[in-house]
CSV table of C-alpha atoms in Angstrom, one decimal:
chain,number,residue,atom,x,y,z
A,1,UNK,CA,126.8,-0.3,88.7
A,2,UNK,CA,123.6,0.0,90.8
A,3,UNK,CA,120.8,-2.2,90.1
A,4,UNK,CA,117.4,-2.2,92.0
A,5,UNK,CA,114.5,-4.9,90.1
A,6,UNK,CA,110.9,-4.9,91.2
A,7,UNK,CA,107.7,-6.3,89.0
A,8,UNK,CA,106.4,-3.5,86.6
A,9,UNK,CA,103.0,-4.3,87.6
A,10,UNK,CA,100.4,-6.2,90.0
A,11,UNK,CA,96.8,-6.9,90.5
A,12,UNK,CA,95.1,-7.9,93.6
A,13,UNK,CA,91.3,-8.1,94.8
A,14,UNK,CA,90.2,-5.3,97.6
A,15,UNK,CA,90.5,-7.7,101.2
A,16,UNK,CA,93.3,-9.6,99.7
A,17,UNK,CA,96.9,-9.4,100.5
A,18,UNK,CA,100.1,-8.9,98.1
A,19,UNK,CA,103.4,-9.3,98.3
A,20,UNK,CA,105.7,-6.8,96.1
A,21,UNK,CA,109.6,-7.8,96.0
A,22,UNK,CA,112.2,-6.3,95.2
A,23,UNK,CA,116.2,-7.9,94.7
A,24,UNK,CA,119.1,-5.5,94.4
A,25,UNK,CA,122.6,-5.5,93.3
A,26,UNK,CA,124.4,-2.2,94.6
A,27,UNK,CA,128.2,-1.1,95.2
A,28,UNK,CA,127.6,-1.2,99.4
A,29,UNK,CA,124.2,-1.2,101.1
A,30,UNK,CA,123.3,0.7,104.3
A,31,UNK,CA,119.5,0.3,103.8
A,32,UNK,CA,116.0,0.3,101.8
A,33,UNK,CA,113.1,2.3,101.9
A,34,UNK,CA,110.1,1.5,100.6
A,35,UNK,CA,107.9,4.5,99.5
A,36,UNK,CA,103.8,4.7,98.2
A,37,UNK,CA,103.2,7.5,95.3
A,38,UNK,CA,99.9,8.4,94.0
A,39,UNK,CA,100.1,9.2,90.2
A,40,UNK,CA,101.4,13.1,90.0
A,41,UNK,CA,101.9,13.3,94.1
A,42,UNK,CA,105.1,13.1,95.9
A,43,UNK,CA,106.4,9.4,97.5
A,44,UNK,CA,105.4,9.2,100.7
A,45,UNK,CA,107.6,6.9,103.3
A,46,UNK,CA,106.0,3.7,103.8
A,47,UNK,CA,109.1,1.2,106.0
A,48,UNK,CA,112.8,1.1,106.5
A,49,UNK,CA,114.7,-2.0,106.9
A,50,UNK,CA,118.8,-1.8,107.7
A,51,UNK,CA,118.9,-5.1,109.6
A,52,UNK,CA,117.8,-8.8,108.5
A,53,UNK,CA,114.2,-9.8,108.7
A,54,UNK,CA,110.3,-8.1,109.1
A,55,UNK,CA,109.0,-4.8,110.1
A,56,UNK,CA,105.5,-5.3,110.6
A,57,UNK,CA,103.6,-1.5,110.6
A,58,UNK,CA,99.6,-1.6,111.1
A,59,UNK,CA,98.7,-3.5,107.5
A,60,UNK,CA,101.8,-2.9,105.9
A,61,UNK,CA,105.2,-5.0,106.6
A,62,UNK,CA,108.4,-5.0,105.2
A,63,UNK,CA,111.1,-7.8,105.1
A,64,UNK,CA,114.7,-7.7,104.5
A,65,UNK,CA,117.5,-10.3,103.6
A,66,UNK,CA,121.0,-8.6,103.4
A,67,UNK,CA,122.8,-11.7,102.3
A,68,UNK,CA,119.9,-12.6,99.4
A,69,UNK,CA,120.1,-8.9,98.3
A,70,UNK,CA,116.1,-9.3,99.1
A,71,UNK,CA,113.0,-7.3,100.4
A,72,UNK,CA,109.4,-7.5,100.2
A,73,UNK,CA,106.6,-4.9,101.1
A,74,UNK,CA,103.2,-7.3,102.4
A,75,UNK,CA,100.1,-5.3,102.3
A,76,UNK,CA,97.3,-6.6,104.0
A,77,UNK,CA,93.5,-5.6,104.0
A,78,UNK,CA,93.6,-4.1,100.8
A,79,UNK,CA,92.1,-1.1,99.9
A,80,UNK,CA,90.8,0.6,97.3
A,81,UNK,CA,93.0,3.7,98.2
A,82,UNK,CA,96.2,1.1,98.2
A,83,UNK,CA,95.9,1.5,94.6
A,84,UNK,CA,99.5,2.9,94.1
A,85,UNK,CA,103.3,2.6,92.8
A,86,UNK,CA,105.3,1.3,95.4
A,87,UNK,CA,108.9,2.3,95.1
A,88,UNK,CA,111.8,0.2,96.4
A,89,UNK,CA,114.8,2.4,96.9
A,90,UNK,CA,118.6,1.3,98.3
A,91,UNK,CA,120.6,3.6,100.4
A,92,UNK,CA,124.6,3.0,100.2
A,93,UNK,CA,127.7,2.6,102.8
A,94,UNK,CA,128.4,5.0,104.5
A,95,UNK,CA,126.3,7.8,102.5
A,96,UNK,CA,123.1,9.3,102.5
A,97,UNK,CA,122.4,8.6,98.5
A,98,UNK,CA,119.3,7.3,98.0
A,99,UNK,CA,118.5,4.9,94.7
A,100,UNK,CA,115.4,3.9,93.1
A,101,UNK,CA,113.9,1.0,91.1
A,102,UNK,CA,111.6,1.5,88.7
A,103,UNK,CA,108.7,0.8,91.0
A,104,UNK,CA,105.8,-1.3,91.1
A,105,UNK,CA,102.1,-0.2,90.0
A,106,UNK,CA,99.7,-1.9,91.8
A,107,UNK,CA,96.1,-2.0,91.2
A,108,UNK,CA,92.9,-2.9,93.5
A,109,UNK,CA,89.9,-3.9,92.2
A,110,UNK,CA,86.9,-4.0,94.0
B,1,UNK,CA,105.6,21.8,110.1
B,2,UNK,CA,108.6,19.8,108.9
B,3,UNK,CA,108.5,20.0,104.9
B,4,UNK,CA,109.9,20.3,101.3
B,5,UNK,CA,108.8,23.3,99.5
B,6,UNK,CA,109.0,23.1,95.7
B,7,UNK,CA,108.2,25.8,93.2
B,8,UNK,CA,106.5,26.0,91.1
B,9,UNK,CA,104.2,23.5,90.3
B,10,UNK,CA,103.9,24.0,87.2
B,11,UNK,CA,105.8,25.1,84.4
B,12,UNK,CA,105.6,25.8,80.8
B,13,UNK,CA,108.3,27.4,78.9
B,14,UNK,CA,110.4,27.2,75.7
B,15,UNK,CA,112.9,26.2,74.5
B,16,UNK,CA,116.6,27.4,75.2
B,17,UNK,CA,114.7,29.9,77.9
B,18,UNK,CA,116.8,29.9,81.6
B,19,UNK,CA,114.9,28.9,84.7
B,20,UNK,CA,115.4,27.8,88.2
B,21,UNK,CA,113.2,25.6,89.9
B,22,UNK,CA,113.3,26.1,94.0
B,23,UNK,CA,113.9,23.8,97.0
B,24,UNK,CA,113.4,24.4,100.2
B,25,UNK,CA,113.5,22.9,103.4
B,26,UNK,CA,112.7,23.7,107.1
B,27,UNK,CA,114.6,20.5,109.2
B,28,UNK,CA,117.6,21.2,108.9
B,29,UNK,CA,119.4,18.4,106.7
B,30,UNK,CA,122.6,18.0,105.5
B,31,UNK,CA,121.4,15.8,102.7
B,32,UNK,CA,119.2,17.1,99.9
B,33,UNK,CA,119.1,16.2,96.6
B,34,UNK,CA,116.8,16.2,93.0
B,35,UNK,CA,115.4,13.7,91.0
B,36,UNK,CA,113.3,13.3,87.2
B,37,UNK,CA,110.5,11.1,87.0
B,38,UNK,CA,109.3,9.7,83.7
B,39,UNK,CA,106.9,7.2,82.6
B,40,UNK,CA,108.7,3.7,82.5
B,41,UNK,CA,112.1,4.7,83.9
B,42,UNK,CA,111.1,6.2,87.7
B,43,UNK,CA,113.1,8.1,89.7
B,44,UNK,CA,116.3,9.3,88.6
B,45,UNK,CA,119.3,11.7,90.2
B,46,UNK,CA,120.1,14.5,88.6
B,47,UNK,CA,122.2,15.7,91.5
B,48,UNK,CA,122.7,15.4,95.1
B,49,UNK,CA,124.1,17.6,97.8
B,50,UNK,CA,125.6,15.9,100.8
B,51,UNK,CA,126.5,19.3,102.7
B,52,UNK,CA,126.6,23.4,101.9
B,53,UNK,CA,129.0,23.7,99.2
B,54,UNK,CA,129.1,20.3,98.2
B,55,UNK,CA,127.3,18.3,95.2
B,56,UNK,CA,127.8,15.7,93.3
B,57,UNK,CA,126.1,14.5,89.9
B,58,UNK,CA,123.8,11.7,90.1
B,59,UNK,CA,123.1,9.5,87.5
B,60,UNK,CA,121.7,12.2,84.6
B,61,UNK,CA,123.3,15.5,85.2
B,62,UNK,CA,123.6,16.3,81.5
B,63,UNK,CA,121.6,19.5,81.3
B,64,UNK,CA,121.5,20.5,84.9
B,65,UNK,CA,123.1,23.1,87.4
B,66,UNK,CA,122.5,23.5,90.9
B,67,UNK,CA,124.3,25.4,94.2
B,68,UNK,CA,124.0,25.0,97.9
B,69,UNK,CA,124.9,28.1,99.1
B,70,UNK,CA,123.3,27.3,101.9
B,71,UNK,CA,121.7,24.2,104.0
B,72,UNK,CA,118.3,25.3,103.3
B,73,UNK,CA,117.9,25.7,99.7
B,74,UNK,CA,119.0,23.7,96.9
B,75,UNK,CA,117.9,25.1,93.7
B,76,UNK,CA,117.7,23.4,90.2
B,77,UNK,CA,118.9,25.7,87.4
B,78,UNK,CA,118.2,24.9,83.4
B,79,UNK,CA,120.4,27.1,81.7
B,80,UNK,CA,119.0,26.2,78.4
B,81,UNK,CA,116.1,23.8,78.7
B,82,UNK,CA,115.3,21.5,76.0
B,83,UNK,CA,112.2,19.2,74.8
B,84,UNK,CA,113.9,16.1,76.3
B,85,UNK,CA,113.7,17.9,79.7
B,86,UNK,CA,109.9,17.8,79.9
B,87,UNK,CA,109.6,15.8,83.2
B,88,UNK,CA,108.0,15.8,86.7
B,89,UNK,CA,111.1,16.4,89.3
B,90,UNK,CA,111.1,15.8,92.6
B,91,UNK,CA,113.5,17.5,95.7
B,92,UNK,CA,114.0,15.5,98.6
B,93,UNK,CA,116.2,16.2,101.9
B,94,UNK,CA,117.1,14.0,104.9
B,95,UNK,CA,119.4,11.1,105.8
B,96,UNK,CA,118.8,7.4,106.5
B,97,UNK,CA,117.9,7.7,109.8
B,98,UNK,CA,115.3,9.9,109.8
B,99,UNK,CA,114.1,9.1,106.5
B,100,UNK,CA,113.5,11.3,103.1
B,101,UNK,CA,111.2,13.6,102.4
B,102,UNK,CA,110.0,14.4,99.1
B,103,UNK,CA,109.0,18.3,97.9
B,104,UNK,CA,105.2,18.0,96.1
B,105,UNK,CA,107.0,17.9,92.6
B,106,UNK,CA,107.3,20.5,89.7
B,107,UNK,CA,105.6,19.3,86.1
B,108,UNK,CA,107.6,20.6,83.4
B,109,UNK,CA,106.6,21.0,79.8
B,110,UNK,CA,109.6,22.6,77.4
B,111,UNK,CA,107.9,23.4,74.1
């Protein structure tokens, strides 16, 4: 089976910076995405990581560890607006099939 | 403009009542694909399409039809919809390398 685990929940002061992981077991891996959504919008592509270590993207970064079965999404500068679920999702070999965790709801308080 | 179109938005209707959700897109993928979204359990396939004439059932088919006649389109088709189908769903379409795009999402209340 295919198993993707991320926090169901995090806090974190506007200015500050958080780290949301995720860990996944899969059949195969080709890569993982990391998406924002706003409550009732559409996810919205935030990072994609196929090889080993961090993809750094204006205040947002993204790390990988193939061999831990490991990522983390770093925010930085936190915003008010950053307030969001962030969605870790695992592509497999050799497909295009894309599969979610449950995501992570973060909250920024002023 | 490179996009996703859903429709409709919204949708209210009873139960046992046939309807088709629509999904379109405009880049040319090979890849599309629908998804549920519920409170505590996040995105889940329903089913996937990885070329015209092929699909494949993702992880919750039960209830579900859809057809890719052609690349474009990739309708989702609830031949006899039921309470436990009330949902926001999500289309998406693309490939790895490019990344996916996700349709605005349709909010479905079965009564």
């Amino acid at each position: 089976g295919q198993n993707i685990d991320q926090p169901t929940e995090m806090t974190a002061t506007e200015g500050a910076i958080v780290q949301i992981n995720c860990t996944y077991q899969t059949s195969g891996f080709n890569g993982l995405f990391w998406y924002q959504q706003h409550a009732g919008e559409a996810p919205t592509f935030l990072s994609y990581n196929v090889l080993d270590g961090l993809e750094e993207k204006g205040r947002f970064s993204s790390f990988l560890s193939r061999s831990k079965g490991y990522s983390y999404l770093l925010l930085k500068e936190l915003q008010m607006k950053d307030s969001a679920s962030y969605l870790c999702a695992v592509t497999l070999d050799n497909t295009d099939k894309l599969i979610f965790g449950t995501g992570t709801r973060l909250q920024v308080f002023p | 403009e490179a996009q996703v179109t859903q429709n409709p938005r919204y949708l209210i209707t009873v139960t046992g009542k046939k309807l088709t959700v629509t999904c379109s897109q405009n880049m040319n993928h090979e890849y599309m694909s629908w998804y549920r979204q519920d409170p505590g359990l996040g995105l889940r396939q329903i089913y996937y399409s990885m070329n015209v004439e092929v699909t494949d059932k993702g992880d919750v088919p039960e209830g579900y039809k859809v057809s890719r006649k052609e690349k474009r389109n990739f309708p989702l088709i609830l031949e006899s919809p039921s309470p436990n189908q009330t949902s926001l769903y999500f289309c998406a379409s693309g490939g790895a390398g490019g990344g996916y795009t996700f349709g605005s999402g349709t909010r479905l209340t079965v009564v």
